[in-house]
Coordinates of C-alpha atoms and ligand atoms in Angstrom, one line a residue:
M31 CA 142.4 55.3 139.2
T32 CA 143.6 58.4 141.3
E33 CA 146.4 58.4 139.7
R34 CA 148.2 61.8 139.4
V35 CA 148.5 63.5 136.9
L36 CA 151.1 66.4 136.1
I37 CA 150.6 68.9 133.1
I38 CA 153.9 70.8 132.5
G39 CA 152.7 74.2 130.7
A40 CA 150.3 76.6 130.8
G41 CA 149.3 77.2 127.7
H42 CA 146.3 76.2 124.9
A43 CA 146.9 72.4 124.8
G44 CA 148.0 72.3 129.0
A45 CA 145.0 74.0 129.8
T46 CA 142.8 72.3 127.0
L47 CA 144.1 68.8 128.9
A48 CA 143.5 69.5 132.1
G49 CA 139.7 70.5 131.6
L50 CA 138.9 67.5 129.0
L51 CA 140.2 65.0 131.6
R52 CA 138.3 65.8 134.6
Q53 CA 135.5 66.5 132.1
A54 CA 136.0 62.6 131.2
G55 CA 135.4 61.9 134.4
H56 CA 139.5 61.3 135.7
P57 CA 138.9 61.5 139.8
G58 CA 142.6 61.8 140.6
P59 CA 144.6 64.9 141.5
I60 CA 145.5 67.6 138.2
E61 CA 148.6 69.7 138.5
L62 CA 148.9 72.0 135.8
F63 CA 152.5 73.9 135.9
G64 CA 153.4 77.2 134.2
D65 CA 156.8 79.6 133.9
E66 CA 154.9 82.8 133.3
L67 CA 152.7 84.3 135.8
D68 CA 149.2 85.1 133.6
L69 CA 146.6 82.3 133.9
P70 CA 146.6 80.4 130.7
Y71 CA 145.3 82.7 128.0
H72 CA 144.6 82.9 124.1
R73 CA 147.7 83.5 122.1
P74 CA 146.3 84.1 118.7
P75 CA 144.9 88.6 119.9
L76 CA 148.2 89.1 120.9
S77 CA 148.9 89.7 116.8
K78 CA 145.3 90.2 115.5
K79 CA 144.4 92.7 118.5
F80 CA 147.5 94.0 120.6
A81 CA 146.5 97.4 119.1
E82 CA 143.2 98.0 121.5
G83 CA 141.1 96.1 123.3
E84 CA 141.9 93.4 126.4
L85 CA 144.2 91.5 125.5
E86 CA 144.2 89.3 128.9
Q87 CA 141.3 86.8 127.2
W88 CA 141.9 84.0 130.0
L89 CA 141.1 80.8 128.0
R90 CA 139.4 79.9 131.9
P91 CA 139.0 82.1 134.8
M92 CA 140.5 81.4 137.7
E93 CA 137.1 80.0 139.4
F94 CA 137.0 76.8 136.8
Y95 CA 139.9 75.3 138.3
Q96 CA 138.7 75.6 141.4
D97 CA 135.8 74.4 140.5
Q98 CA 137.2 71.6 139.0
D99 CA 139.8 70.8 141.7
I100 CA 143.1 71.6 139.1
T101 CA 145.6 72.7 140.7
V102 CA 147.8 75.4 138.8
R103 CA 151.1 76.7 139.5
L104 CA 152.0 80.0 137.9
G105 CA 155.5 81.9 137.7
D106 CA 157.6 78.4 138.3
R107 CA 159.4 76.8 136.0
V108 CA 160.2 72.7 135.7
V109 CA 163.1 72.0 135.0
A110 CA 164.4 68.6 135.1
I111 CA 162.7 65.1 135.5
D112 CA 163.5 61.9 137.2
R113 CA 162.1 58.9 134.8
A114 CA 163.1 57.0 137.4
E115 CA 161.5 58.4 140.3
R116 CA 158.3 59.8 138.2
R117 CA 159.0 62.9 139.2
V118 CA 159.7 66.3 138.4
H119 CA 161.9 68.8 140.3
V120 CA 160.9 72.6 140.1
A121 CA 162.9 75.8 140.0
S122 CA 161.9 76.9 143.1
G123 CA 163.3 73.9 144.6
E124 CA 160.0 71.8 145.6
S125 CA 159.3 68.3 143.3
Y126 CA 156.3 66.5 142.8
D127 CA 155.6 63.3 142.2
Y128 CA 154.0 61.5 139.0
D129 CA 151.9 58.5 137.5
H130 CA 151.3 60.5 134.1
L131 CA 153.4 63.7 132.9
V132 CA 152.1 65.2 130.2
L133 CA 154.2 67.8 128.8
A134 CA 152.9 70.9 126.8
T135 CA 156.1 72.7 126.5
G136 CA 155.2 75.2 123.7
A137 CA 157.2 76.6 121.7
R138 CA 159.7 80.1 121.4
P139 CA 160.0 82.8 118.7
R140 CA 163.1 81.9 117.1
P141 CA 165.9 84.8 117.6
L142 CA 167.5 86.4 115.0
P143 CA 170.8 85.9 114.1
V144 CA 172.0 89.1 113.6
P145 CA 174.1 91.9 115.9
G146 CA 171.9 94.3 117.2
A147 CA 169.8 91.8 117.8
D148 CA 169.3 93.0 121.3
L149 CA 168.9 96.6 120.6
D150 CA 165.7 97.6 123.0
G151 CA 162.8 98.5 120.8
T152 CA 163.2 95.0 118.8
V153 CA 160.5 92.3 119.5
S154 CA 159.2 89.4 119.2
L155 CA 155.6 87.8 120.1
R156 CA 154.7 84.9 121.9
T157 CA 153.2 86.1 125.5
L158 CA 151.2 89.0 126.9
A159 CA 154.2 90.5 127.8
D160 CA 156.1 90.4 124.5
A161 CA 151.9 91.6 123.3
R162 CA 151.7 94.5 125.8
I163 CA 155.7 95.6 124.4
L164 CA 154.5 95.8 120.8
R165 CA 151.6 97.2 122.2
K166 CA 153.5 100.6 123.5
C167 CA 156.1 100.2 120.2
V168 CA 153.2 100.9 117.7
A169 CA 150.9 103.4 120.2
E170 CA 154.7 105.6 120.4
R171 CA 155.9 105.0 116.9
R172 CA 155.4 105.7 113.8
R173 CA 157.8 103.5 111.7
L174 CA 157.6 99.4 112.2
A175 CA 160.3 97.0 110.4
I176 CA 158.9 93.3 110.4
V177 CA 162.0 90.4 110.0
G178 CA 159.9 87.8 108.7
G179 CA 156.7 87.0 106.8
G180 CA 155.0 84.6 108.1
Y181 CA 151.6 84.4 109.6
I182 CA 152.5 86.4 112.6
G183 CA 154.2 89.1 110.6
L184 CA 151.5 90.1 108.3
E185 CA 148.6 90.0 110.9
V186 CA 151.1 92.0 113.1
A187 CA 151.7 94.4 109.9
A188 CA 147.7 94.3 108.9
V189 CA 146.7 95.7 112.4
A190 CA 150.0 98.3 112.3
R191 CA 148.9 99.7 109.1
A192 CA 145.4 100.0 110.0
N193 CA 146.5 102.1 113.0
G194 CA 148.5 104.8 110.7
V195 CA 151.9 103.0 111.4
E196 CA 155.0 102.8 108.6
V197 CA 154.8 99.2 107.8
T198 CA 158.0 97.5 106.2
V199 CA 157.6 93.9 106.2
V200 CA 161.0 92.3 105.5
E201 CA 160.8 88.6 103.9
R202 CA 163.8 85.9 103.0
E203 CA 162.4 83.8 100.8
E204 CA 160.6 85.1 97.2
R205 CA 157.3 85.3 98.9
V206 CA 156.3 85.6 102.1
L207 CA 154.9 82.5 104.1
A208 CA 156.8 80.2 101.9
R209 CA 157.0 77.9 104.2
V210 CA 153.0 77.4 105.0
A211 CA 151.0 78.8 102.0
S212 CA 151.2 78.2 98.2
P213 CA 152.3 80.0 95.3
R214 CA 149.1 81.5 95.1
L215 CA 148.2 83.0 98.3
S216 CA 151.4 84.4 99.1
E217 CA 151.0 86.7 95.8
I218 CA 148.0 87.4 96.5
L219 CA 147.8 88.8 100.3
T220 CA 151.4 90.1 99.1
A221 CA 148.9 92.3 96.8
H222 CA 147.1 93.3 99.3
H223 CA 149.2 94.2 101.8
R224 CA 150.8 96.3 99.5
A225 CA 147.5 98.0 98.7
R226 CA 147.6 98.9 101.7
G227 CA 151.0 100.9 102.0
T228 CA 152.7 98.4 103.5
R229 CA 156.4 97.7 102.4
I230 CA 157.1 94.0 101.7
L231 CA 160.5 93.3 100.4
T232 CA 161.5 89.9 99.8
G233 CA 164.4 88.2 98.9
A234 CA 165.7 90.8 101.5
R235 CA 168.3 89.2 104.0
V236 CA 168.9 91.1 106.9
V237 CA 172.5 91.3 108.6
R238 CA 172.4 93.1 111.5
L239 CA 170.4 95.4 113.3
S240 CA 171.7 98.7 114.0
G241 CA 171.0 101.5 116.6
A242 CA 171.3 104.6 118.7
D243 CA 171.8 105.6 122.8
G244 CA 170.9 101.5 122.7
R245 CA 167.4 101.7 121.1
V246 CA 166.7 100.4 117.4
R247 CA 167.3 102.8 114.3
A248 CA 166.9 100.6 111.3
V249 CA 167.4 96.7 109.8
V250 CA 170.5 96.9 107.4
L251 CA 170.2 94.3 104.3
D252 CA 172.6 92.3 102.7
D253 CA 173.0 94.9 100.2
G254 CA 173.4 97.4 102.4
T255 CA 170.6 99.0 102.4
E256 CA 168.6 100.4 105.7
I257 CA 165.1 100.4 106.9
T258 CA 164.9 103.2 109.2
S259 CA 162.7 102.5 111.9
D260 CA 161.3 102.8 115.4
A261 CA 160.5 99.3 116.4
V262 CA 161.6 96.0 115.1
L263 CA 159.1 93.2 115.2
V264 CA 161.1 89.6 114.6
G265 CA 158.6 87.0 113.7
I266 CA 160.5 84.6 112.0
G267 CA 159.3 81.1 113.8
A268 CA 159.1 79.3 116.8
L269 CA 161.4 76.5 118.0
P270 CA 159.9 73.9 120.2
R271 CA 160.6 74.2 124.0
D272 CA 161.7 70.0 124.1
E273 CA 165.3 71.0 126.1
L274 CA 163.2 69.3 128.9
A275 CA 162.6 66.2 127.2
A276 CA 165.8 66.4 125.6
A277 CA 167.5 65.8 129.1
A278 CA 165.6 63.4 130.1
G279 CA 166.2 61.3 127.6
L280 CA 163.1 61.3 125.8
R281 CA 162.8 60.9 122.1
C282 CA 163.1 65.1 120.2
D283 CA 163.8 65.5 116.5
Q284 CA 162.8 69.4 116.0
G285 CA 160.7 68.6 118.7
I286 CA 159.3 65.9 121.0
V287 CA 158.1 62.2 119.2
V288 CA 154.6 61.4 119.6
D289 CA 152.7 58.6 117.8
A290 CA 148.9 59.4 116.8
Q291 CA 147.9 59.3 120.5
A292 CA 150.0 61.7 122.0
R293 CA 152.6 59.2 123.2
T294 CA 156.9 59.1 123.8
N295 CA 158.9 56.5 124.4
D296 CA 158.0 56.6 127.9
P297 CA 155.3 54.7 128.3
H298 CA 154.6 57.3 131.6
I299 CA 155.2 60.4 129.7
L300 CA 152.8 61.9 127.1
A301 CA 153.8 65.1 125.0
I302 CA 150.5 67.4 123.0
G303 CA 150.8 71.4 121.4
D304 CA 153.5 73.0 119.7
V305 CA 156.4 71.1 121.0
T306 CA 155.7 67.7 119.5
R307 CA 156.2 66.3 115.9
R308 CA 153.3 63.6 114.9
P309 CA 152.6 61.6 112.4
L310 CA 150.3 62.8 109.6
G311 CA 147.8 61.2 107.1
T312 CA 151.1 58.8 105.4
G313 CA 153.0 58.8 108.6
T314 CA 155.4 61.5 107.8
L315 CA 156.0 63.5 111.1
V316 CA 155.4 67.3 111.0
R317 CA 155.4 70.0 113.7
L318 CA 151.9 72.1 113.6
E319 CA 151.9 75.3 115.5
S320 CA 147.5 76.1 115.9
I321 CA 144.6 76.2 118.5
P322 CA 142.8 73.2 116.3
S323 CA 146.3 70.9 116.2
A324 CA 146.8 71.5 120.4
A325 CA 143.2 70.6 121.1
E326 CA 143.3 67.4 119.1
Q327 CA 146.1 66.8 121.0
A328 CA 144.9 66.8 124.2
R329 CA 141.9 64.7 123.7
Q330 CA 144.1 62.4 121.9
A331 CA 146.1 62.4 126.0
V332 CA 143.2 62.4 127.8
A333 CA 141.8 59.1 125.7
T334 CA 145.4 57.9 126.6
I335 CA 145.4 58.7 130.3
M336 CA 141.5 57.2 130.4
G337 CA 142.2 54.0 128.4
D338 CA 139.4 54.9 125.9
V339 CA 139.0 54.7 122.5
P340 CA 141.6 56.1 120.6
T341 CA 141.0 59.1 118.7
A342 CA 140.1 59.8 115.2
A343 CA 142.8 61.8 113.2
E344 CA 141.4 65.2 111.9
V345 CA 142.7 66.9 109.3
P346 CA 144.9 70.1 110.5
W347 CA 143.5 73.3 109.8
F348 CA 144.6 76.8 110.7
W349 CA 142.9 80.7 111.2
S350 CA 144.6 84.4 110.0
D351 CA 142.7 87.7 109.6
Q352 CA 144.8 90.4 108.1
F353 CA 142.8 93.0 107.3
D354 CA 139.4 92.6 105.8
L355 CA 140.5 88.9 105.1
K356 CA 138.8 85.8 107.4
L357 CA 141.4 83.1 106.0
K358 CA 140.7 79.7 107.1
I359 CA 142.8 76.8 105.5
A360 CA 142.1 73.3 105.7
G361 CA 145.1 70.4 105.3
L362 CA 148.6 70.5 104.5
V363 CA 149.6 72.2 101.3
P364 CA 152.0 70.5 99.0
P365 CA 155.2 72.5 97.8
L366 CA 154.0 71.9 94.3
P367 CA 150.4 72.4 94.2
R368 CA 147.9 72.4 91.2
T369 CA 145.2 74.9 92.6
V370 CA 141.7 75.6 91.5
V371 CA 140.8 79.0 91.9
R372 CA 137.2 79.8 92.9
G373 CA 135.4 83.2 93.5
D374 CA 137.6 86.6 92.5
P375 CA 140.6 87.0 94.9
S376 CA 140.5 91.0 94.4
A377 CA 137.0 91.5 95.9
G378 CA 138.6 89.4 98.7
R379 CA 136.4 86.6 99.1
F380 CA 137.8 83.4 97.1
A381 CA 138.7 79.9 97.8
L382 CA 142.1 78.0 96.3
F383 CA 141.4 74.2 95.9
H384 CA 144.8 72.3 95.7
H385 CA 144.4 68.7 94.5
D386 CA 146.5 65.7 93.2
N387 CA 145.0 64.5 90.0
G388 CA 141.5 65.7 91.7
T389 CA 142.0 64.1 94.6
L390 CA 142.1 66.6 96.9
I391 CA 144.4 67.9 99.5
A392 CA 144.3 71.0 100.7
V393 CA 141.9 74.5 100.7
E394 CA 142.9 78.1 101.5
S395 CA 139.9 80.6 101.5
A396 CA 139.1 84.2 102.4
N397 CA 136.1 85.1 103.4
R398 CA 134.4 81.8 101.9
A399 CA 133.4 79.4 105.2
A400 CA 131.0 77.4 102.9
E401 CA 134.2 76.6 100.5
F402 CA 136.8 76.3 104.0
M403 CA 133.6 73.3 105.7
A404 CA 132.9 71.9 102.7
G405 CA 137.4 71.5 101.6
K406 CA 137.9 70.1 105.0
Q407 CA 135.3 67.3 104.7
F408 CA 136.0 66.6 100.7
I409 CA 140.2 66.2 102.3
A410 CA 138.7 64.1 105.3
S411 CA 136.8 62.0 103.1
G412 CA 139.2 61.7 99.6
T413 CA 136.3 63.2 97.9
R414 CA 137.7 63.7 94.4
I415 CA 137.0 66.3 92.5
D416 CA 136.4 67.8 89.1
P417 CA 138.4 71.2 88.8
A418 CA 136.4 72.9 85.9
R419 CA 133.2 72.6 87.7
L420 CA 134.9 73.7 91.2
A421 CA 136.4 76.5 89.0
D422 CA 132.9 78.1 88.4
D423 CA 131.6 80.0 91.3
T424 CA 127.4 79.2 90.0
T425 CA 128.1 75.6 90.1
P426 CA 127.2 74.7 94.2
L427 CA 130.0 72.4 95.4
R428 CA 128.1 69.4 95.7
D429 CA 128.4 69.5 92.0
A430 CA 131.4 69.7 91.6
I431 CA 132.4 66.2 93.0
L432 CA 132.9 63.2 90.7
H433 CA 131.1 60.0 91.8
Ligands
FAD176 C1 151.2 85.5 118.8 C2 150.4 84.4 117.6 C3 148.8 84.4 117.5 C4 148.3 83.2 117.2 N1 147.4 83.0 116.3 C5 146.7 81.9 115.8 C6 146.3 81.1 115.0 O1 145.1 82.4 114.4 N2 145.1 80.3 114.7 C7 146.4 79.1 115.4 O2 145.3 78.0 115.4 N3 146.9 78.9 116.1 C8 147.1 80.5 116.7 N4 148.7 80.6 117.1 C9 149.6 79.7 117.5 C10 149.2 79.0 119.1 O3 148.8 79.9 119.6 C11 149.7 78.0 119.7 O4 149.6 76.7 118.6 C12 148.9 77.4 120.5 O5 149.1 78.3 121.3 C13 150.1 76.1 120.9 O6 149.7 75.8 122.3 P1 150.4 75.1 123.8 O7 150.1 74.8 124.9 O8 151.4 74.2 123.0 O9 151.7 76.5 123.6 P2 151.9 77.6 124.2 O10 150.6 78.4 124.3 O11 152.9 78.3 123.9 O12 152.2 76.6 126.0 C14 153.6 76.7 126.2 C15 153.1 76.7 127.8 O13 154.3 76.1 128.5 C16 155.2 76.8 128.3 N5 156.6 76.3 130.1 C17 157.4 76.1 128.2 N6 158.6 75.1 129.3 C18 158.0 75.3 130.4 C19 159.0 74.5 132.0 N7 159.5 74.0 132.4 N8 158.1 74.9 133.3 C20 157.0 75.8 133.4 N9 156.3 76.0 132.1 C21 156.6 75.6 130.7 C22 155.6 78.2 128.6 O14 155.9 79.5 129.2 C23 154.1 78.2 127.7 O15 153.2 79.3 128.6 C24 149.1 81.9 117.6 C25 150.2 82.2 118.1 C26 151.1 83.4 118.4 C27 152.2 82.9 119.0

């Protein structure tokens, strides 16, 4: 077992895997390659804490990697995989052999395909470097337009607004979070943001960004509306960084396709994190972008490399902070959910339970940790609930279970 493991991508998934693999007793070399210059860091604070405080929240200090004998190679990009020779090539010209290769290359912000998107003052948010630019934008400017009402856009909107910035969110769909949240949660969050002074436009299509002297000045919509802004955040989703895998002939379909144990179609290559599409529940392939999912797949990869018992599937979950709302979501919200509301959305303390004929499928909660935890367990165990009892906040959660 002196097999050499190379991990491409020093983000959450890659760095977690490196640590877990050593913890599990892998005796061979572990090398982590990252094209960013910074040590692996937490990305969630980038959209939640960019206005103030420490942005550089390392996953582990440098000493950890030294103590664990994990080689970290930063600021160099892996440019090719030679599967026949089991070797990777990096931009600086070196090449490295592997026994196991793990691709953890993450995702990149989806570019806004309109004229003017490259004007100065237009930013996206994925890296520490992006967050530093956004911090400067928010400190210096008074009007921020956010293209895209997804989680990152709404989190940035909340922080900017709380810091006195004039914020407009422009969403192409008929509601914010259309792809990931239930209509009810979209409605509640829209009201919450609007009540705090954020302008939210839905069904609004951006056709160009206009500027002066190379700087962005306005977001222009297809109906001619111009939203004057000193900075623009583009938050319209992320694309998997699967080009390296695709060029090496690995199976890709909007992400690297893996099985429930992080294996690609090459027995020597695994893939984990945001770059992957993997089977969940009924076997449907999904691409999740979340820390818990990256960590779960890191554990799957450890089991596969070590030849251990495969890890059991977990219920996907996610969190988001928007103003005073600590949101926690478990399960995948179906397109047309049947929803039970427990608690008081207008007071910012509620849980939305989505079910299919009583079988719980997903829960979206705000400031209701007990409901989130119970909901996640109910989803995992396929528990059936009585909707009327669940909706009654005075009924203990356990009494809403159907036996
Ligand atoms: C602003 C923001 C807020 C978020 N908030 C939350 C949250 O609240 N909760 C939550 O669960 N999730 C959140 N996420 C999502 C979460 O951060 C990601 O799911 C997680 O980082 C995925 O980890 P990863 O390792 O797959 O990808 P990444 O963390 O993106 O790491 C991939 C790394 O690989 C590098 N790389 C790519 N290609 C190469 C190459 N060829 N050679 C070398 N290096 C390469 C990239 O530069 C990057 O450093 C947030 C994400 C962002 C951007």
